[in-house]
Amino acid sequence: MSDFNSGFFVGGEACNGRVLVVDDEPDIRKVVKMTLQKAGYAVLEAENGEKAIEVINSGENRLMLDVMICDIRMPKVNGAEAIAYFRSNYPHVPLIVLTGFPDTDMATSFLRQGVVDYLVKPVEGEKLRSAVARAMEQRELARL
Amino acid sequence: MEHSDPTKVAILGAGRGGRALLDLLHQIPSIEIVGITDRDPAAPGLQRARTLHIPVTTNVPDLIGNHGVQLIMDVTGNPEMETYLKAHKPPTADILSGSASRLLWKLIQHESKLEAELLQAEKLAGIGSFAAGIAHDINNPLQLILGLAENLAEERDVAAVHEQALDIIEAVKRTSAICRDLTRYSRRASPHEDVSVSINAKLDEALKIARYASSFHDIEMLKQYQPGAAVKGNPDELLHVFVNLITNAVHAMEQAGGTLTLETRVLGGQVDIRISDTGCGIAPEKIPEIFEPFFTTKAPGKGTGLGLYNVNTIVSKMHGQITVESKVDQGSTFTLTFPHAQPAGEGSP
Ligand SMILES: Nc1ncnc2c1ncn2[C@@H]1O[C@H](COP(=O)(O)OP(=O)(O)O)[C@@H](O)[C@H]1O
Ligand SMILES: [Mg+2]
């Protein structure tokens, strides 16, 4: 994993970027966190769209959040609405959809809204990490 | 009421045919069943008659002679009975027997078969809308399993390995429970005899199924269960009734969210089951229509209009009642009332 070791530091640890995982299932947040931490990402969690908005708007996250991973079928603000909201209000934060339900129409509509990737659970760690890496590249470009 | 005095009917024979007749006739207000008889004291129709408070007798001459009987329905299938009736029936009474009563029995059987078909058709039509819910509920644990297994391949800490292996086992169990619930729901209602069904457990089971069918997005749940609430009936059919009522309640709250309340109460030998929502409500002039077959206000693919029709069929078959209270924009309450049964597995009173 040496190729992930360049980057800045958060709380004394090497950090390749900050990723926010939005999913109502604690199990999913846990396992995504596990997978991404191995690649040197700092992972924030939110259990629904509303909480995600709070996280994004809190303090330093506004500037430092790099990538979002978002489920679709969730209570409260539903995922599709949340995604549309994020795309129009935080267009500089690349977004990956991670959903349990493969739906071509939905996937097309999300990709049209500029979503980086539409991943269907269960997704291998390698695939998830490479999607995040691609999203990070977009994020870098947005910073330029 | 002068021209609608009920027709007085006596039923001879309480086997399956007699019981079916009883079930059918007892729902018709213009018919009064004055009694039913059978040589076999354990005949199923006699048991049913007792729960319906219909007189049971072994005295055929008294039954047909002394109660102002206008119609004698003979479903004993016994030629001696036919001969006896020809000789002894009161002059004012008509007899339905022999091939006429066999024809009637066939029609009744046919109708109950159609009813079962309709029930199954409606259930299967609804299952189409489960796909998203099932995919979600299976793929989430699969993600956990995959992620943990990938991690286990590299994990060196024995305690962590142990914990994650247990998490995987739990996730597999959850996944297989989904398949079990769904196959139980989608199968044809088993035609077995009525048993004592615990209502609270059945409501919880229905809730699980209904979650696949519709998103409970923004819906708060309130349960007020009285322990021990039980009714006699077919468990599969009761499940079907509850799934329908819960799904309707959730659909009614789709726009604005709200509260779904499930309540059971045992009072004076009766069980009340109440399913309430704070959704869109039903206009007063529409209430008589909602139980009609094919009445729906939902988009095609979302509603068949058969839900409440089937609910009503099952509830009246179980000798229960269903009532609706509703206010537009405030919500609806569907109340089912059944005779209370002894909870299964507990001793007699
Ligand atoms: N809880 C409820 N709140 C508001 N309307 C309801 C409710 N339950 C039933 N309805 C109305 O009754 C109609 C018939 O219901 P049903 O027979 O279950 O068929 P379906 O649900 O397929 O439309 C519904 O389309 C709806 O208009
Ligand atoms: Mg319905």
Tab-separated table of C-alpha atoms in Angstrom, chain A residues 6-142:
chain	number	residue	atom	x	y	z
A	6	SER	CA	1.925	10.280	0.088
A	7	GLY	CA	-0.604	12.832	1.279
A	8	PHE	CA	-1.355	15.091	4.203
A	9	PHE	CA	-1.951	14.238	7.824
A	10	VAL	CA	-5.072	14.131	9.961
A	11	GLY	CA	-4.692	13.644	13.707
A	12	GLY	CA	-1.133	12.453	13.275
A	13	GLU	CA	-2.006	9.749	10.721
A	14	ALA	CA	-1.218	9.625	7.063
A	15	CYS	CA	-4.279	10.722	5.127
A	16	ASN	CA	-4.938	10.336	1.453
A	17	GLY	CA	-8.205	12.206	1.717
A	18	ARG	CA	-11.472	12.489	3.585
A	19	VAL	CA	-14.408	10.359	2.552
A	20	LEU	CA	-17.963	10.686	3.852
A	21	VAL	CA	-20.038	7.485	3.847
A	22	VAL	CA	-23.804	8.012	3.889
A	23	ASP	CA	-25.748	4.830	4.617
A	24	ASP	CA	-28.504	4.016	7.079
A	25	GLU	CA	-26.939	0.647	7.903
A	26	PRO	CA	-24.194	0.814	10.531
A	27	ASP	CA	-22.806	-2.470	9.142
A	28	ILE	CA	-22.227	-0.917	5.755
A	29	ARG	CA	-20.585	2.179	7.208
A	30	LYS	CA	-18.369	-0.055	9.320
A	31	VAL	CA	-17.199	-2.248	6.485
A	32	VAL	CA	-16.696	0.615	4.019
A	33	LYS	CA	-14.692	2.416	6.662
A	34	MET	CA	-12.586	-0.681	7.226
A	35	THR	CA	-11.944	-1.033	3.508
A	36	LEU	CA	-10.993	2.584	2.921
A	37	GLN	CA	-8.927	3.084	6.039
A	38	LYS	CA	-6.606	0.385	4.741
A	39	ALA	CA	-5.919	2.631	1.792
A	40	GLY	CA	-5.125	5.542	4.069
A	41	TYR	CA	-8.379	7.479	3.829
A	42	ALA	CA	-10.022	9.177	6.779
A	43	VAL	CA	-13.683	8.115	6.828
A	44	LEU	CA	-16.586	10.165	8.189
A	45	GLU	CA	-20.052	8.674	8.623
A	46	ALA	CA	-23.633	9.863	8.306
A	47	GLU	CA	-26.755	7.724	8.661
A	48	ASN	CA	-28.948	9.754	6.332
A	49	GLY	CA	-29.000	12.675	3.923
A	50	GLU	CA	-29.910	15.174	6.607
A	51	LYS	CA	-26.986	14.136	8.824
A	52	ALA	CA	-24.715	14.198	5.782
A	53	ILE	CA	-25.602	17.823	5.144
A	54	GLU	CA	-24.789	18.601	8.778
A	55	VAL	CA	-21.439	16.861	8.482
A	56	ILE	CA	-20.568	18.650	5.268
A	57	ASN	CA	-21.424	22.024	6.717
A	58	SER	CA	-19.613	21.536	9.981
A	59	GLY	CA	-16.346	23.446	10.407
A	60	GLU	CA	-13.407	22.261	8.410
A	61	ASN	CA	-15.293	19.574	6.459
A	62	ARG	CA	-16.669	22.274	4.227
A	63	LEU	CA	-13.252	22.685	2.748
A	64	MET	CA	-11.650	19.369	3.452
A	65	LEU	CA	-14.201	16.800	2.372
A	66	ASP	CA	-12.939	15.059	-0.734
A	67	VAL	CA	-15.395	12.331	-1.721
A	68	MET	CA	-18.893	11.179	-0.800
A	69	ILE	CA	-20.237	7.641	-0.979
A	70	CYS	CA	-23.999	7.559	-0.828
A	71	ASP	CA	-26.716	4.893	-0.598
A	72	ILE	CA	-30.104	5.485	-2.250
A	73	ARG	CA	-32.761	3.702	-0.216
A	74	MET	CA	-32.655	5.376	3.194
A	75	PRO	CA	-35.111	6.808	5.699
A	76	LYS	CA	-35.568	10.587	6.139
A	77	VAL	CA	-34.286	12.558	3.135
A	78	ASN	CA	-34.192	9.792	0.596
A	79	GLY	CA	-30.987	9.021	-1.237
A	80	ALA	CA	-32.060	10.179	-4.692
A	81	GLU	CA	-33.153	13.556	-3.323
A	82	ALA	CA	-29.992	13.807	-1.251
A	83	ILE	CA	-27.830	13.076	-4.279
A	84	ALA	CA	-29.553	15.716	-6.396
A	85	TYR	CA	-29.077	18.157	-3.515
A	86	PHE	CA	-25.372	17.365	-3.128
A	87	ARG	CA	-24.756	17.607	-6.839
A	88	SER	CA	-26.247	21.067	-7.067
A	89	ASN	CA	-24.937	22.451	-3.762
A	90	TYR	CA	-21.504	20.820	-3.560
A	91	PRO	CA	-20.594	20.226	-7.194
A	92	HIS	CA	-16.894	20.198	-6.308
A	93	VAL	CA	-17.279	17.099	-4.072
A	94	PRO	CA	-17.259	13.994	-6.293
A	95	LEU	CA	-19.944	11.470	-5.430
A	96	ILE	CA	-20.072	7.682	-5.671
A	97	VAL	CA	-23.393	5.858	-5.429
A	98	LEU	CA	-23.253	2.565	-3.534
A	99	THR	CA	-26.631	0.866	-3.641
A	100	GLY	CA	-28.251	-2.482	-3.035
A	101	PHE	CA	-30.576	-2.142	-5.972
A	102	PRO	CA	-29.281	-2.200	-9.544
A	103	ASP	CA	-31.532	0.106	-11.543
A	104	THR	CA	-30.381	1.142	-14.996
A	105	ASP	CA	-32.683	4.155	-15.266
A	106	MET	CA	-31.520	5.482	-11.949
A	107	ALA	CA	-27.876	4.818	-12.753
A	108	THR	CA	-28.191	6.739	-16.023
A	109	SER	CA	-29.843	9.664	-14.306
A	110	PHE	CA	-27.148	9.798	-11.620
A	111	LEU	CA	-24.297	9.558	-14.084
A	112	ARG	CA	-25.911	12.392	-16.015
A	113	GLN	CA	-25.869	14.423	-12.812
A	114	GLY	CA	-22.129	13.947	-12.696
A	115	VAL	CA	-21.910	11.055	-10.282
A	116	VAL	CA	-18.464	9.423	-10.573
A	117	ASP	CA	-19.585	5.840	-10.242
A	118	TYR	CA	-22.675	3.741	-9.614
A	119	LEU	CA	-21.630	0.681	-7.621
A	120	VAL	CA	-23.936	-2.150	-6.677
A	121	LYS	CA	-23.464	-3.919	-3.360
A	122	PRO	CA	-21.717	-6.174	-2.693
A	123	VAL	CA	-18.657	-4.487	-4.168
A	124	GLU	CA	-15.078	-5.770	-3.720
A	125	GLY	CA	-12.706	-3.633	-1.686
A	126	GLU	CA	-10.416	-3.231	-4.690
A	127	LYS	CA	-13.200	-1.860	-6.861
A	128	LEU	CA	-14.373	0.524	-4.175
A	129	ARG	CA	-10.857	1.802	-3.562
A	130	SER	CA	-10.229	2.389	-7.248
A	131	ALA	CA	-13.541	4.257	-7.573
A	132	VAL	CA	-12.496	6.453	-4.655
A	133	ALA	CA	-9.066	6.982	-6.205
A	134	ARG	CA	-10.713	8.117	-9.446
A	135	ALA	CA	-12.972	10.441	-7.498
A	136	MET	CA	-9.926	11.841	-5.719
A	137	GLU	CA	-8.378	12.708	-9.080
A	138	GLN	CA	-11.514	14.657	-9.976
A	139	ARG	CA	-11.319	16.399	-6.644
A	140	GLU	CA	-7.723	17.408	-7.318
A	141	LEU	CA	-8.730	18.794	-10.697
A	142	ALA	CA	-11.510	20.813	-9.047
